[in-house]
Amino acid sequence: MSGLATWCNRVGHHRGKERDEAGNLIPMPFDHWEAELIVGMTQLALTYGCRLRDSGILSGDPPATAAPGGS
């Protein structure tokens, strides 16, 4: 999951020295092949996570969070 998230953050950016006036990497559009690849990878990761949850390896309930306002 970490590798998939890292790839999603990097896709569409040059890794060269070209930067905009704010110092950010210049956005670069990606083609339909890259879009289909990320959809397929996401479906695989989601299916894997669901199978882990169904087998009892992952918790089915999200962790509890504190209510807003400190209650």
mmCIF file with all atom_site columns, N, CA, C and O in Angstrom, residues 48-61:
data_model
loop_
_atom_site.group_PDB
_atom_site.id
_atom_site.type_symbol
_atom_site.label_atom_id
_atom_site.label_alt_id
_atom_site.label_comp_id
_atom_site.label_asym_id
_atom_site.label_entity_id
_atom_site.label_seq_id
_atom_site.pdbx_PDB_ins_code
_atom_site.Cartn_x
_atom_site.Cartn_y
_atom_site.Cartn_z
_atom_site.occupancy
_atom_site.B_iso_or_equiv
_atom_site.pdbx_formal_charge
_atom_site.auth_seq_id
_atom_site.auth_comp_id
_atom_site.auth_asym_id
_atom_site.auth_atom_id
_atom_site.pdbx_PDB_model_num
ATOM 1  N N  . TYR A 1 48 ? -7.043  -7.215  -2.158 1.00 0.00 ? 48 TYR A N  1
ATOM 2  C CA . TYR A 1 48 ? -6.146  -7.832  -1.188 1.00 0.00 ? 48 TYR A CA 1
ATOM 3  C C  . TYR A 1 48 ? -6.510  -7.404  0.241  1.00 0.00 ? 48 TYR A C  1
ATOM 4  O O  . TYR A 1 48 ? -6.588  -8.227  1.149  1.00 0.00 ? 48 TYR A O  1
ATOM 5  N N  . GLY A 1 49 ? -6.763  -6.121  0.434  1.00 0.00 ? 49 GLY A N  1
ATOM 6  C CA . GLY A 1 49 ? -7.157  -5.625  1.747  1.00 0.00 ? 49 GLY A CA 1
ATOM 7  C C  . GLY A 1 49 ? -8.468  -6.234  2.222  1.00 0.00 ? 49 GLY A C  1
ATOM 8  O O  . GLY A 1 49 ? -8.603  -6.597  3.398  1.00 0.00 ? 49 GLY A O  1
ATOM 9  N N  . CYS A 1 50 ? -9.439  -6.363  1.319  1.00 0.00 ? 50 CYS A N  1
ATOM 10 C CA . CYS A 1 50 ? -10.722 -6.981  1.685  1.00 0.00 ? 50 CYS A CA 1
ATOM 11 C C  . CYS A 1 50 ? -10.541 -8.446  2.068  1.00 0.00 ? 50 CYS A C  1
ATOM 12 O O  . CYS A 1 50 ? -11.171 -8.927  3.015  1.00 0.00 ? 50 CYS A O  1
ATOM 13 N N  . ARG A 1 51 ? -9.690  -9.159  1.349  1.00 0.00 ? 51 ARG A N  1
ATOM 14 C CA . ARG A 1 51 ? -9.440  -10.567 1.686  1.00 0.00 ? 51 ARG A CA 1
ATOM 15 C C  . ARG A 1 51 ? -8.737  -10.697 3.032  1.00 0.00 ? 51 ARG A C  1
ATOM 16 O O  . ARG A 1 51 ? -9.033  -11.607 3.804  1.00 0.00 ? 51 ARG A O  1
ATOM 17 N N  . LEU A 1 52 ? -7.801  -9.804  3.315  1.00 0.00 ? 52 LEU A N  1
ATOM 18 C CA . LEU A 1 52 ? -7.144  -9.834  4.621  1.00 0.00 ? 52 LEU A CA 1
ATOM 19 C C  . LEU A 1 52 ? -8.142  -9.564  5.744  1.00 0.00 ? 52 LEU A C  1
ATOM 20 O O  . LEU A 1 52 ? -8.107  -10.204 6.789  1.00 0.00 ? 52 LEU A O  1
ATOM 21 N N  . ARG A 1 53 ? -9.043  -8.610  5.517  1.00 0.00 ? 53 ARG A N  1
ATOM 22 C CA . ARG A 1 53 ? -10.063 -8.308  6.522  1.00 0.00 ? 53 ARG A CA 1
ATOM 23 C C  . ARG A 1 53 ? -10.996 -9.492  6.717  1.00 0.00 ? 53 ARG A C  1
ATOM 24 O O  . ARG A 1 53 ? -11.316 -9.868  7.842  1.00 0.00 ? 53 ARG A O  1
ATOM 25 N N  . ASP A 1 54 ? -11.429 -10.121 5.621  1.00 0.00 ? 54 ASP A N  1
ATOM 26 C CA . ASP A 1 54 ? -12.354 -11.256 5.714  1.00 0.00 ? 54 ASP A CA 1
ATOM 27 C C  . ASP A 1 54 ? -11.707 -12.465 6.387  1.00 0.00 ? 54 ASP A C  1
ATOM 28 O O  . ASP A 1 54 ? -12.392 -13.262 7.024  1.00 0.00 ? 54 ASP A O  1
ATOM 29 N N  . SER A 1 55 ? -10.396 -12.616 6.257  1.00 0.00 ? 55 SER A N  1
ATOM 30 C CA . SER A 1 55 ? -9.713  -13.744 6.891  1.00 0.00 ? 55 SER A CA 1
ATOM 31 C C  . SER A 1 55 ? -9.388  -13.472 8.357  1.00 0.00 ? 55 SER A C  1
ATOM 32 O O  . SER A 1 55 ? -8.905  -14.356 9.050  1.00 0.00 ? 55 SER A O  1
ATOM 33 N N  . GLY A 1 56 ? -9.637  -12.255 8.829  1.00 0.00 ? 56 GLY A N  1
ATOM 34 C CA . GLY A 1 56 ? -9.404  -11.921 10.224 1.00 0.00 ? 56 GLY A CA 1
ATOM 35 C C  . GLY A 1 56 ? -8.035  -11.347 10.506 1.00 0.00 ? 56 GLY A C  1
ATOM 36 O O  . GLY A 1 56 ? -7.711  -11.053 11.653 1.00 0.00 ? 56 GLY A O  1
ATOM 37 N N  . ILE A 1 57 ? -7.207  -11.179 9.488  1.00 0.00 ? 57 ILE A N  1
ATOM 38 C CA . ILE A 1 57 ? -5.867  -10.620 9.691  1.00 0.00 ? 57 ILE A CA 1
ATOM 39 C C  . ILE A 1 57 ? -5.952  -9.116  9.958  1.00 0.00 ? 57 ILE A C  1
ATOM 40 O O  . ILE A 1 57 ? -5.234  -8.592  10.794 1.00 0.00 ? 57 ILE A O  1
ATOM 41 N N  . LEU A 1 58 ? -6.850  -8.440  9.268  1.00 0.00 ? 58 LEU A N  1
ATOM 42 C CA . LEU A 1 58 ? -7.073  -7.010  9.495  1.00 0.00 ? 58 LEU A CA 1
ATOM 43 C C  . LEU A 1 58 ? -8.357  -6.818  10.278 1.00 0.00 ? 58 LEU A C  1
ATOM 44 O O  . LEU A 1 58 ? -9.310  -7.568  10.125 1.00 0.00 ? 58 LEU A O  1
ATOM 45 N N  . SER A 1 59 ? -8.406  -5.790  11.080 1.00 0.00 ? 59 SER A N  1
ATOM 46 C CA . SER A 1 59 ? -9.612  -5.464  11.830 1.00 0.00 ? 59 SER A CA 1
ATOM 47 C C  . SER A 1 59 ? -10.665 -4.937  10.854 1.00 0.00 ? 59 SER A C  1
ATOM 48 O O  . SER A 1 59 ? -10.360 -4.145  9.962  1.00 0.00 ? 59 SER A O  1
ATOM 49 N N  . GLY A 1 60 ? -11.893 -5.357  11.030 1.00 0.00 ? 60 GLY A N  1
ATOM 50 C CA . GLY A 1 60 ? -12.969 -4.893  10.161 1.00 0.00 ? 60 GLY A CA 1
ATOM 51 C C  . GLY A 1 60 ? -13.493 -3.534  10.539 1.00 0.00 ? 60 GLY A C  1
ATOM 52 O O  . GLY A 1 60 ? -14.123 -2.849  9.746  1.00 0.00 ? 60 GLY A O  1
ATOM 53 N N  . ASP A 1 61 ? -13.252 -3.103  11.784 1.00 0.00 ? 61 ASP A N  1
ATOM 54 C CA . ASP A 1 61 ? -13.755 -1.813  12.245 1.00 0.00 ? 61 ASP A CA 1
ATOM 55 C C  . ASP A 1 61 ? -12.640 -0.779  12.228 1.00 0.00 ? 61 ASP A C  1
ATOM 56 O O  . ASP A 1 61 ? -11.508 -1.064  12.602 1.00 0.00 ? 61 ASP A O  1
#
